[in-house]
Structure formats: C-alpha cells, structure tokens
mmCIF file of C-alpha atoms in Angstrom:
data_model
loop_
_atom_site.group_PDB
_atom_site.id
_atom_site.type_symbol
_atom_site.label_atom_id
_atom_site.label_comp_id
_atom_site.label_asym_id
_atom_site.label_seq_id
_atom_site.Cartn_x
_atom_site.Cartn_y
_atom_site.Cartn_z
ATOM 1 C CA MET U 1 26.731 8.114 24.886
ATOM 2 C CA LEU U 2 24.906 6.153 22.717
ATOM 3 C CA SER U 3 21.871 8.583 23.043
ATOM 4 C CA LEU U 4 24.315 10.822 21.716
ATOM 5 C CA LEU U 5 25.327 8.475 18.571
ATOM 6 C CA LEU U 6 21.661 8.315 17.518
ATOM 7 C CA ILE U 7 22.237 11.944 16.575
ATOM 8 C CA LEU U 8 26.044 11.879 15.328
ATOM 9 C CA ILE U 9 25.225 8.664 12.977
ATOM 10 C CA PRO U 10 22.420 10.340 10.111
ATOM 11 C CA ALA U 11 24.347 14.011 11.171
ATOM 12 C CA ILE U 12 27.594 12.324 10.102
ATOM 13 C CA ALA U 13 26.402 10.883 7.250
ATOM 14 C CA ALA U 14 24.254 13.326 6.081
ATOM 15 C CA LEU U 15 27.297 15.789 5.732
ATOM 16 C CA ALA U 16 29.289 13.065 4.192
ATOM 17 C CA LEU U 17 26.805 12.439 1.356
ATOM 18 C CA ALA U 18 27.104 16.268 0.442
ATOM 19 C CA LEU U 19 30.456 15.471 -0.356
ATOM 20 C CA LEU U 20 29.995 11.966 -2.147
ATOM 21 C CA PRO U 21 29.167 11.405 -5.518
ATOM 22 C CA GLY U 22 25.411 10.628 -6.261
ATOM 23 C CA SER U 23 25.876 7.334 -7.934
ATOM 24 C CA ILE U 24 26.814 5.879 -3.913
ATOM 25 C CA ALA U 25 24.862 8.002 -2.239
ATOM 26 C CA ARG U 26 21.756 5.843 -1.461
ATOM 27 C CA PHE U 27 24.534 2.998 -0.114
ATOM 28 C CA VAL U 28 25.985 5.308 2.328
ATOM 29 C CA ALA U 29 22.554 6.583 3.395
ATOM 30 C CA LEU U 30 21.379 3.160 3.887
ATOM 31 C CA SER U 31 24.439 2.150 5.644
ATOM 32 C CA ALA U 32 24.245 4.854 7.896
ATOM 33 C CA ALA U 33 20.540 4.134 8.405
ATOM 34 C CA VAL U 34 20.883 0.092 9.413
ATOM 35 C CA GLY U 35 23.915 1.454 11.561
ATOM 36 C CA GLU U 36 21.655 3.674 13.456
ATOM 37 C CA LEU U 37 18.762 0.728 13.425
ATOM 38 C CA ILE U 38 21.770 -1.441 15.003
ATOM 39 C CA THR U 39 22.682 0.969 17.601
ATOM 40 C CA VAL U 40 18.790 1.326 18.462
ATOM 41 C CA LEU U 41 18.635 -2.587 19.368
ATOM 42 C CA LEU U 42 21.408 -2.421 21.562
ATOM 43 C CA ILE U 43 19.844 0.287 23.651
ATOM 44 C CA TRP U 44 16.750 -2.100 23.639
ATOM 45 C CA ASN U 45 18.636 -5.091 24.713
ATOM 46 C CA SER U 46 20.314 -2.628 27.535
ATOM 47 C CA PHE U 47 17.102 -0.758 28.573
ATOM 48 C CA GLU U 48 15.843 -1.663 32.329
ATOM 49 C CA ALA U 49 12.124 -1.547 32.318
ATOM 50 C CA ASN U 50 12.141 0.287 36.390
ATOM 51 C CA ALA U 51 14.184 2.655 35.400
ATOM 52 C CA VAL U 52 13.058 6.383 33.968
ATOM 53 C CA VAL U 53 15.628 7.911 32.158
ATOM 54 C CA GLN U 54 18.705 6.097 30.536
ATOM 55 C CA HIS U 55 21.583 6.277 28.634
ATOM 56 C CA SER U 56 21.574 9.898 29.252
ATOM 57 C CA PHE U 57 24.236 12.370 28.187
ATOM 58 C CA SER U 58 24.322 16.102 29.287
ATOM 59 C CA VAL U 59 27.038 18.741 28.552
ATOM 60 C CA PRO U 60 26.799 22.170 29.250
ATOM 61 C CA TRP U 61 25.346 24.060 26.019
ATOM 62 C CA ILE U 62 24.999 27.758 26.656
ATOM 63 C CA LYS U 63 26.157 27.893 30.187
ATOM 64 C CA TYR U 64 25.231 30.826 31.292
ATOM 65 C CA LEU U 65 21.528 30.612 30.621
ATOM 66 C CA GLY U 66 21.742 27.240 31.998
ATOM 67 C CA ILE U 67 20.843 25.445 28.525
ATOM 68 C CA ASP U 68 22.465 21.983 28.773
ATOM 69 C CA PHE U 69 22.815 19.667 25.146
ATOM 70 C CA SER U 70 21.327 16.898 27.431
ATOM 71 C CA LEU U 71 19.595 13.572 26.153
ATOM 72 C CA GLY U 72 18.048 10.487 27.310
ATOM 73 C CA ALA U 73 15.877 7.558 26.917
ATOM 74 C CA ASP U 74 12.918 6.685 28.738
ATOM 75 C CA GLY U 75 10.347 4.040 27.539
ATOM 76 C CA ILE U 76 8.002 6.183 25.872
ATOM 77 C CA SER U 77 10.657 7.572 23.641
ATOM 78 C CA LEU U 78 12.488 4.215 23.219
ATOM 79 C CA LEU U 79 9.270 3.449 21.395
ATOM 80 C CA MET U 80 9.883 6.507 19.196
ATOM 81 C CA VAL U 81 13.401 6.026 18.678
ATOM 82 C CA PHE U 82 13.035 2.216 17.635
ATOM 83 C CA LEU U 83 10.433 3.345 15.050
ATOM 84 C CA THR U 84 12.434 6.123 13.541
ATOM 85 C CA ALA U 85 15.531 3.566 13.298
ATOM 86 C CA PHE U 86 13.361 0.732 11.797
ATOM 87 C CA LEU U 87 11.066 2.918 9.260
ATOM 88 C CA VAL U 88 14.052 5.187 7.631
ATOM 89 C CA PRO U 89 16.331 2.049 6.219
ATOM 90 C CA ILE U 90 12.635 0.947 4.834
ATOM 91 C CA ILE U 91 12.138 4.380 3.452
ATOM 92 C CA ILE U 92 15.149 4.743 2.053
ATOM 93 C CA LEU U 93 15.294 1.082 0.021
ATOM 94 C CA SER U 94 11.849 2.558 -1.473
ATOM 95 C CA SER U 95 13.649 4.976 -3.133
ATOM 96 C CA PHE U 96 16.284 2.991 -5.002
ATOM 97 C CA SER U 97 13.399 2.193 -7.826
ATOM 98 C CA GLN U 98 13.454 6.017 -8.638
ATOM 99 C CA GLN U 99 16.221 8.748 -9.984
ATOM 100 C CA HIS U 100 16.569 11.546 -8.027
ATOM 101 C CA LYS U 101 18.316 14.748 -9.562
ATOM 102 C CA ASN U 102 20.823 15.180 -6.954
ATOM 103 C CA GLN U 103 20.904 12.153 -4.995
ATOM 104 C CA SER U 104 23.649 13.166 -2.642
ATOM 105 C CA ALA U 105 21.531 16.228 -1.661
ATOM 106 C CA PHE U 106 18.361 14.362 -1.652
ATOM 107 C CA TYR U 107 19.774 11.466 0.379
ATOM 108 C CA ALA U 108 21.712 14.120 3.261
ATOM 109 C CA LEU U 109 18.190 15.628 3.643
ATOM 110 C CA VAL U 110 16.762 12.037 4.354
ATOM 111 C CA MET U 111 19.842 11.551 7.023
ATOM 112 C CA PHE U 112 19.401 15.212 8.028
ATOM 113 C CA MET U 113 15.717 14.654 9.059
ATOM 114 C CA GLN U 114 16.397 11.206 11.025
ATOM 115 C CA ALA U 115 19.313 13.049 13.074
ATOM 116 C CA GLY U 116 16.117 15.789 13.955
ATOM 117 C CA LEU U 117 13.802 13.174 14.767
ATOM 118 C CA MET U 118 15.960 11.647 17.105
ATOM 119 C CA GLY U 119 16.788 14.554 18.669
ATOM 120 C CA VAL U 120 13.399 15.304 19.357
ATOM 121 C CA PHE U 121 12.380 11.873 20.802
ATOM 122 C CA LEU U 122 15.709 11.779 23.237
ATOM 123 C CA ALA U 123 15.731 15.732 24.259
ATOM 124 C CA GLN U 124 15.704 16.276 28.159
ATOM 125 C CA ASP U 125 15.834 20.148 28.060
ATOM 126 C CA ALA U 126 13.592 22.361 26.329
ATOM 127 C CA PHE U 127 15.557 24.209 23.916
ATOM 128 C CA ILE U 128 17.201 21.488 22.803
ATOM 129 C CA PHE U 129 13.626 19.708 22.145
ATOM 130 C CA TYR U 130 12.870 23.039 20.146
ATOM 131 C CA PHE U 131 16.277 23.060 18.087
ATOM 132 C CA PHE U 132 15.818 19.614 16.990
ATOM 133 C CA TRP U 133 11.876 20.149 16.234
ATOM 134 C CA GLU U 134 12.859 23.039 13.759
ATOM 135 C CA ALA U 135 15.849 21.139 12.322
ATOM 136 C CA ALA U 136 13.547 17.782 11.580
ATOM 137 C CA LEU U 137 11.476 19.998 9.707
ATOM 138 C CA ILE U 138 13.738 22.089 7.559
ATOM 139 C CA PRO U 139 14.656 18.877 5.595
ATOM 140 C CA VAL U 140 10.965 18.327 5.293
ATOM 141 C CA TYR U 141 10.555 21.536 3.356
ATOM 142 C CA LEU U 142 13.025 21.148 0.943
ATOM 143 C CA LEU U 143 12.458 17.698 -0.353
ATOM 144 C CA SER U 144 8.894 18.756 -0.452
ATOM 145 C CA GLY U 145 9.821 21.778 -2.198
ATOM 146 C CA ILE U 146 12.597 20.479 -4.481
ATOM 147 C CA TRP U 147 11.582 17.445 -5.557
ATOM 148 C CA GLY U 148 7.674 17.446 -4.814
ATOM 149 C CA GLY U 149 4.767 17.066 -7.432
ATOM 150 C CA GLU U 150 3.442 20.570 -9.955
ATOM 151 C CA ARG U 151 2.059 22.380 -7.091
ATOM 152 C CA ARG U 152 5.066 22.110 -4.377
ATOM 153 C CA ILE U 153 6.284 25.329 -4.395
ATOM 154 C CA SER U 154 2.481 26.630 -3.098
ATOM 155 C CA VAL U 155 2.018 23.780 -1.139
ATOM 156 C CA THR U 156 5.402 23.790 0.587
ATOM 157 C CA LEU U 157 4.809 27.356 1.412
ATOM 158 C CA LYS U 158 1.280 26.284 2.844
ATOM 159 C CA PHE U 159 3.047 23.616 5.129
ATOM 160 C CA PHE U 160 5.783 26.452 5.900
ATOM 161 C CA ILE U 161 3.124 28.888 6.781
ATOM 162 C CA TYR U 162 1.312 26.137 9.424
ATOM 163 C CA THR U 163 4.321 24.841 10.748
ATOM 164 C CA VAL U 164 6.383 28.265 11.718
ATOM 165 C CA PHE U 165 3.280 29.711 13.157
ATOM 166 C CA GLY U 166 2.894 26.879 15.467
ATOM 167 C CA SER U 167 6.712 26.734 16.712
ATOM 168 C CA LEU U 168 6.482 30.451 17.727
ATOM 169 C CA PHE U 169 3.847 29.838 19.977
ATOM 170 C CA MET U 170 5.677 26.557 21.352
ATOM 171 C CA LEU U 171 8.819 29.001 21.499
ATOM 172 C CA ALA U 172 7.344 31.727 23.155
ATOM 173 C CA ALA U 173 5.738 29.421 25.943
ATOM 174 C CA LEU U 174 9.071 27.619 26.356
ATOM 175 C CA ILE U 175 10.152 30.890 26.739
ATOM 176 C CA TYR U 176 7.721 31.891 29.447
ATOM 177 C CA LEU U 177 8.242 28.888 31.619
ATOM 178 C CA TYR U 178 12.252 29.083 31.029
ATOM 179 C CA LEU U 179 11.566 32.410 32.942
ATOM 180 C CA GLN U 180 9.409 30.505 35.761
ATOM 181 C CA THR U 181 12.351 28.986 36.764
ATOM 182 C CA PRO U 182 13.799 29.448 39.961
ATOM 183 C CA GLY U 183 17.396 30.929 40.432
ATOM 184 C CA ASN U 184 19.388 31.144 37.494
ATOM 185 C CA HIS U 185 17.005 29.404 35.335
ATOM 186 C CA SER U 186 17.123 25.958 33.581
ATOM 187 C CA SER U 187 15.757 24.593 30.905
ATOM 188 C CA SER U 188 15.800 20.849 31.805
ATOM 189 C CA LEU U 189 12.944 18.629 31.312
ATOM 190 C CA GLN U 190 12.419 18.486 35.274
ATOM 191 C CA ALA U 191 12.741 22.586 35.962
ATOM 192 C CA ILE U 192 9.984 23.023 33.177
ATOM 193 C CA TYR U 193 7.944 20.523 34.136
ATOM 194 C CA GLU U 194 7.676 22.286 38.024
ATOM 195 C CA ALA U 195 7.787 25.787 36.588
ATOM 196 C CA GLY U 196 4.318 24.665 34.712
ATOM 197 C CA ARG U 197 2.927 23.432 37.353
ATOM 198 C CA SER U 198 3.394 26.022 39.867
ATOM 199 C CA LEU U 199 1.749 28.811 37.135
ATOM 200 C CA PRO U 200 -1.490 30.876 38.067
ATOM 201 C CA GLU U 201 -4.615 29.704 36.323
ATOM 202 C CA THR U 202 -4.324 32.342 33.556
ATOM 203 C CA PRO U 203 -0.852 32.178 32.387
ATOM 204 C CA ALA U 204 -1.058 27.870 32.646
ATOM 205 C CA LYS U 205 -3.824 28.807 30.342
ATOM 206 C CA TRP U 206 -2.160 30.939 27.530
ATOM 207 C CA ILE U 207 0.936 27.587 28.239
ATOM 208 C CA PHE U 208 -1.575 25.072 27.502
ATOM 209 C CA TRP U 209 -2.765 26.498 24.228
ATOM 210 C CA GLY U 210 0.405 27.808 23.096
ATOM 211 C CA LEU U 211 2.034 24.272 23.416
ATOM 212 C CA PHE U 212 -1.133 22.638 22.304
ATOM 213 C CA LEU U 213 -1.389 24.665 18.912
ATOM 214 C CA ALA U 214 2.244 23.516 18.011
ATOM 215 C CA PHE U 215 1.421 19.951 18.684
ATOM 216 C CA ALA U 216 -2.129 20.387 17.225
ATOM 217 C CA ILE U 217 -0.646 21.556 13.834
ATOM 218 C CA LYS U 218 2.072 18.812 13.413
ATOM 219 C CA MET U 219 0.105 16.231 14.206
ATOM 220 C CA PRO U 220 -2.527 17.431 12.611
ATOM 221 C CA LEU U 221 -5.563 17.494 14.603
ATOM 222 C CA PHE U 222 -8.971 18.816 13.117
ATOM 223 C CA PRO U 223 -9.381 21.788 12.079
ATOM 224 C CA PHE U 224 -5.672 22.337 11.568
ATOM 225 C CA HIS U 225 -5.108 19.687 9.463
ATOM 226 C CA THR U 226 -5.493 21.546 5.555
ATOM 227 C CA TRP U 227 -1.943 21.269 4.781
ATOM 228 C CA GLN U 228 -1.917 17.511 5.271
ATOM 229 C CA PRO U 229 -3.729 16.341 2.446
ATOM 230 C CA ASP U 230 -1.957 18.392 -0.488
ATOM 231 C CA THR U 231 1.352 17.726 1.137
ATOM 232 C CA TYR U 232 1.353 13.994 1.323
ATOM 233 C CA SER U 233 -0.099 13.822 -2.084
ATOM 234 C CA GLU U 234 2.421 16.500 -3.901
ATOM 235 C CA SER U 235 5.548 15.156 -1.838
ATOM 236 C CA PRO U 236 8.267 12.908 -2.903
ATOM 237 C CA SER U 237 6.983 9.504 -1.771
ATOM 238 C CA THR U 238 10.310 9.547 0.381
ATOM 239 C CA ALA U 239 8.718 12.688 1.931
ATOM 240 C CA THR U 240 5.509 11.372 2.460
ATOM 241 C CA MET U 241 6.777 8.569 4.264
ATOM 242 C CA LEU U 242 8.572 9.978 6.459
ATOM 243 C CA LEU U 243 5.922 13.087 7.531
ATOM 244 C CA SER U 244 3.159 10.021 7.911
ATOM 245 C CA GLY U 245 5.215 7.551 9.170
ATOM 246 C CA ILE U 246 7.472 9.347 11.665
ATOM 247 C CA MET U 247 6.928 13.278 12.177
ATOM 248 C CA SER U 248 3.186 13.747 12.266
ATOM 249 C CA LYS U 249 4.365 11.160 15.782
ATOM 250 C CA MET U 250 6.370 14.557 16.834
ATOM 251 C CA GLY U 251 2.879 16.471 17.460
ATOM 252 C CA VAL U 252 1.316 13.042 19.800
ATOM 253 C CA TYR U 253 4.763 12.920 21.347
ATOM 254 C CA GLY U 254 4.770 16.251 22.011
ATOM 255 C CA LEU U 255 1.498 16.196 23.926
ATOM 256 C CA ILE U 256 2.665 12.513 26.134
ATOM 257 C CA ARG U 257 5.878 14.420 27.046
ATOM 258 C CA TRP U 258 5.541 18.147 27.349
ATOM 259 C CA LEU U 259 2.195 19.422 27.586
ATOM 260 C CA LEU U 260 0.140 17.196 29.989
ATOM 261 C CA PRO U 261 3.128 16.818 32.334
ATOM 262 C CA VAL U 262 3.467 20.918 32.385
ATOM 263 C CA VAL U 263 0.292 22.128 32.335
ATOM 264 C CA PRO U 264 -1.873 19.044 34.261
ATOM 265 C CA SER U 265 -4.922 21.314 35.507
ATOM 266 C CA GLU U 266 -5.447 22.924 32.288
ATOM 267 C CA SER U 267 -5.188 19.426 30.620
ATOM 268 C CA VAL U 268 -7.551 17.940 32.338
ATOM 269 C CA GLU U 269 -10.084 21.450 32.160
ATOM 270 C CA TYR U 270 -9.736 21.070 28.231
ATOM 271 C CA ALA U 271 -9.644 17.263 27.809
ATOM 272 C CA PRO U 272 -13.064 17.133 26.916
ATOM 273 C CA LEU U 273 -13.204 19.666 23.963
ATOM 274 C CA ILE U 274 -9.897 18.402 22.257
ATOM 275 C CA GLY U 275 -11.461 14.900 22.632
ATOM 276 C CA ILE U 276 -14.842 16.014 20.643
ATOM 277 C CA LEU U 277 -11.924 17.286 18.074
ATOM 278 C CA GLY U 278 -9.909 14.294 18.080
ATOM 279 C CA VAL U 279 -13.546 12.844 17.159
ATOM 280 C CA VAL U 280 -14.860 15.005 14.822
ATOM 281 C CA GLY U 281 -11.209 14.469 13.028
ATOM 282 C CA ILE U 282 -12.066 10.241 12.945
ATOM 283 C CA ILE U 283 -15.319 10.963 11.444
ATOM 284 C CA TYR U 284 -14.509 13.716 9.114
ATOM 285 C CA GLY U 285 -11.025 11.824 8.149
ATOM 286 C CA SER U 286 -12.726 8.987 7.196
ATOM 287 C CA ILE U 287 -15.427 10.339 5.188
ATOM 288 C CA ILE U 288 -13.665 12.174 3.207
ATOM 289 C CA ALA U 289 -11.653 9.566 2.643
ATOM 290 C CA ILE U 290 -14.331 7.293 1.470
ATOM 291 C CA ARG U 291 -15.093 10.562 -1.079
ATOM 292 C CA GLN U 292 -11.413 10.281 -2.227
ATOM 293 C CA ARG U 293 -10.305 8.872 -6.102
ATOM 294 C CA ASP U 294 -6.640 9.266 -5.256
ATOM 295 C CA LEU U 295 -4.963 6.412 -3.762
ATOM 296 C CA LYS U 296 -2.295 9.163 -2.083
ATOM 297 C CA ARG U 297 -4.922 10.927 -0.820
ATOM 298 C CA ILE U 298 -7.251 8.070 0.594
ATOM 299 C CA VAL U 299 -4.361 7.227 2.890
ATOM 300 C CA ALA U 300 -3.659 10.973 3.757
ATOM 301 C CA TYR U 301 -7.315 11.223 5.576
ATOM 302 C CA SER U 302 -7.083 8.048 6.740
ATOM 303 C CA SER U 303 -3.931 8.820 8.523
ATOM 304 C CA PHE U 304 -5.539 12.043 9.822
ATOM 305 C CA ALA U 305 -8.562 9.952 11.215
ATOM 306 C CA HIS U 306 -6.015 7.802 12.682
ATOM 307 C CA ILE U 307 -4.511 11.172 14.377
ATOM 308 C CA GLY U 308 -7.742 12.033 15.497
ATOM 309 C CA LEU U 309 -7.922 8.755 17.753
ATOM 310 C CA MET U 310 -4.339 9.226 19.157
ATOM 311 C CA ALA U 311 -5.563 12.808 20.480
ATOM 312 C CA ALA U 312 -8.827 11.616 22.175
ATOM 313 C CA ALA U 313 -7.061 8.876 23.714
ATOM 314 C CA VAL U 314 -4.605 11.127 24.939
ATOM 315 C CA PHE U 315 -6.638 13.205 26.090
ATOM 316 C CA SER U 316 -9.082 10.178 28.304
ATOM 317 C CA LEU U 317 -5.793 11.152 31.010
ATOM 318 C CA THR U 318 -6.199 7.382 31.407
ATOM 319 C CA LEU U 319 -3.131 4.645 31.465
ATOM 320 C CA ASP U 320 -4.838 2.707 28.997
ATOM 321 C CA GLY U 321 -5.552 5.751 26.737
ATOM 322 C CA LEU U 322 -2.004 6.459 26.821
ATOM 323 C CA GLN U 323 -0.769 3.134 26.338
ATOM 324 C CA GLY U 324 -2.986 2.530 23.425
ATOM 325 C CA THR U 325 -1.938 5.582 21.865
ATOM 326 C CA LEU U 326 1.889 4.139 21.937
ATOM 327 C CA ILE U 327 0.853 1.243 20.462
ATOM 328 C CA GLN U 328 -1.428 2.865 17.932
ATOM 329 C CA MET U 329 1.718 5.180 16.856
ATOM 330 C CA LEU U 330 4.177 2.271 16.531
ATOM 331 C CA ALA U 331 1.443 0.214 14.297
ATOM 332 C CA HIS U 332 0.080 3.422 12.353
ATOM 333 C CA GLY U 333 3.939 4.525 11.426
ATOM 334 C CA ILE U 334 4.407 1.006 10.178
ATOM 335 C CA ASN U 335 1.495 0.234 8.281
ATOM 336 C CA VAL U 336 0.709 4.149 6.312
ATOM 337 C CA VAL U 337 4.301 3.866 5.508
ATOM 338 C CA GLY U 338 3.583 0.309 3.797
ATOM 339 C CA LEU U 339 0.390 1.817 2.400
ATOM 340 C CA PHE U 340 2.154 4.395 0.968
ATOM 341 C CA PHE U 341 5.236 2.119 -0.514
ATOM 342 C CA ALA U 342 2.368 -0.039 -2.140
ATOM 343 C CA ILE U 343 0.832 3.418 -3.728
ATOM 344 C CA GLN U 344 4.639 4.158 -5.023
ATOM 345 C CA ILE U 345 4.549 0.545 -6.640
ATOM 346 C CA ILE U 346 1.611 1.066 -8.312
ATOM 347 C CA ALA U 347 2.186 4.266 -9.591
ATOM 348 C CA GLU U 348 5.488 3.638 -10.836
ATOM 349 C CA ARG U 349 4.378 0.285 -12.861
ATOM 350 C CA THR U 350 0.982 2.249 -13.854
ATOM 351 C CA LYS U 351 1.432 5.845 -13.745
ATOM 352 C CA THR U 352 -1.612 6.578 -12.261
ATOM 353 C CA ARG U 353 -2.759 6.831 -8.708
ATOM 354 C CA ALA U 354 -6.419 7.663 -9.500
ATOM 355 C CA ILE U 355 -8.940 4.491 -8.463
ATOM 356 C CA ASP U 356 -10.886 4.850 -11.734
ATOM 357 C CA ASP U 357 -8.032 3.990 -13.720
ATOM 358 C CA LEU U 358 -6.947 1.153 -12.081
ATOM 359 C CA GLY U 359 -8.187 -2.475 -12.354
ATOM 360 C CA GLY U 360 -6.658 -6.268 -12.637
ATOM 361 C CA ILE U 361 -4.031 -5.999 -9.946
ATOM 362 C CA THR U 362 -4.953 -9.457 -8.519
ATOM 363 C CA GLN U 363 -4.514 -11.427 -11.492
ATOM 364 C CA ALA U 364 -1.459 -8.948 -12.972
ATOM 365 C CA SER U 365 0.167 -9.701 -9.100
ATOM 366 C CA PRO U 366 -1.460 -12.056 -6.664
ATOM 367 C CA SER U 367 1.737 -11.811 -4.398
ATOM 368 C CA PHE U 368 1.696 -7.906 -4.586
ATOM 369 C CA THR U 369 -2.081 -7.976 -3.416
ATOM 370 C CA VAL U 370 -1.699 -10.580 -0.594
ATOM 371 C CA TYR U 371 0.976 -7.731 1.019
ATOM 372 C CA PHE U 372 -1.449 -4.803 0.052
ATOM 373 C CA LEU U 373 -4.268 -6.500 2.335
ATOM 374 C CA ILE U 374 -1.882 -7.527 5.055
ATOM 375 C CA ILE U 375 -0.672 -3.919 4.935
#
C-alpha cells in the first residue's frame, strides 16, 4: 500500500494546488514533497535485502486485456524512488527565491511530475510503466514551454518531437511483446520478460532497437542528445533540475529494468556498439563542455558525458558495471541538482551565466565558494 501512497501523495497535492491561491502554493508543494520523503524512508526502513519485490500493490485495471495496476519496489527501484523523494523537496526549496506567474499551476506540474516519476520506478506492468513514462514527460513540456527562456517554444517543440518519437517505438515494442504472451495475454513484468526471451532472432532485434531508442533519447545517449543542451539552458531552473537530476535516470533505469532482461541475447550482441557510443559520448560531451562559456551549458554537456559513462557501464554486462551505474545515478542526480542550484544563485545575483562576465566570487562569498567546490 505504501507504493500506491508514493503516487497518491504528489498526485493529490497537484490537484489541490490547481485550486489553491498562488500565495501558499509553494508551501503546500513543499509539505507534500516532505511527506513523500518520509513515506520513502518508511519503505526503506522496512525493506528486506533478500526479498525481490516488496510493498506490492496490484488491482485489475483493464481486466479483459490482462492489464493490472501493479506496483512494487525492489533494490533497484528503491534507490531511484529515494533519489526522487530526496531531490524534489530540495528543488522546490530552490525555487522559493523566484517569482513565477501562476504559481499554483507551476507547483502543481512539479508535483504531477513527481507522481509520474514514482510510477515509472514502481511499475510492475508494461503498460503502467508506459502510462507513467508519458505522464512524467507532459509537465516538463509545459514547464519549459510556459516558464522557459526566449527560445522556449522552439526548444520545447524539439524536445517533444524527440521524446514522442522514442515513445512510439517503445509502445510498438511493448504491444508486440504483449501479443506474444500466452493464453489471454498479460502485460506483467514477468510475462513480458518471458515473451521477450522466447522471441525468434529477427523480432528480438526489432524489440531491442525499439526499446533502446526510447531509452537512449531520454537519457540522452550520443547521438540522440541534441535536444538536451538547449532544453537544459532554456528551461526554468526547477525544470532543469528535474530533467537532469531525475528524468535522465528514467532512460538508464529502462535499460536495466526492461531492455537487458527482455532481450538478453541481443543485449550481448550489441553491447560493444552501445559501449562505443557511451565512450564517444564521454569524450565528445567533455570536449564540448570545456568549450562552453555559459554555465548552464557547461553542466548540461558534462551531464551528457556522465550519461555516456552510465550507458557504457550498463553494457559492460557485469555485476560491477550495473552496481556502479546505480551508484553513479544516485551521485550524479545529487551533484547535478547542486550545480544547477549554484548556477541559479550566481545568475540571480549577477544577472548573467557567462563565465567571461564573472569573477571575484571567492572574495564576495567565501561560504558559497566552498559549497560550490564540494558539489
């Protein structure tokens, strides 16, 4: 039941915020986010390391199609759930210094996005996973398109086209896998795993690429990354933190939770190619980051390089690689949010993000400098 509560708390808060005056919206959103974090800590405290899926919740959703509203947490999803619950209150707090038009709608979208993210990490059914995958993306489009910078419309449209393109491939792959399940069909996690592993070689390859494209675009992995720097730099700081700190992990999580177990043979076959793309992303992203003069774009490209590292580690197909990826997902989520928060502070005080126009921060704010260095 606690897993359902992790979705209900932000979802109900989002609905309430849509009806509340803007003057108290940020405090309601923060209270809901703190409540969410407490719920995650309760789950963490009661989690048994040796059990597989815990705190399960399952009810029939579309019964005649064999689709259940099925949720649950294991060690992998628990880490991502904790990251989400830990970062959202910090991200909301960081927005307190900013004045947004229609604050009720702004914070409602943030909470709605958290509900979608929790659903992605807790889903134990393919179509529930897809539902929450799309639900988590919708608030980003609106946050970036309404509260973004001068180029927000064109940048958001590019982001929308990329992600919808990838999502359609994933939907097609999931529908095909669902139709391969025996009997009356089922979209449960285990049924999809078994269907994928029993596929002939050619369909399995198509399934691999259908799922991989969706996850690679969302991460993003080279060469599917061109939406990322512009979206990060043009989105409001809150949306940028959510995108970089949590949403990019949706793609990496998808690789581990869905791609590798569904088509393991094809994952082995294409591992060298994906590993090369990951390494190219590390080098390319790092070189481009060094050449940037805008603070947000520096962090955007360095974040892209970190995603390449995670992809290469996942497709090392070793236990150390997978464990390292999970640790890096947690570490990267925390430090990238911290960096964007620091950049927000600099931009608010100096009215610029250009390195060439900045200097003397160490003398002006030594405590901030220490914080920035640690992050």
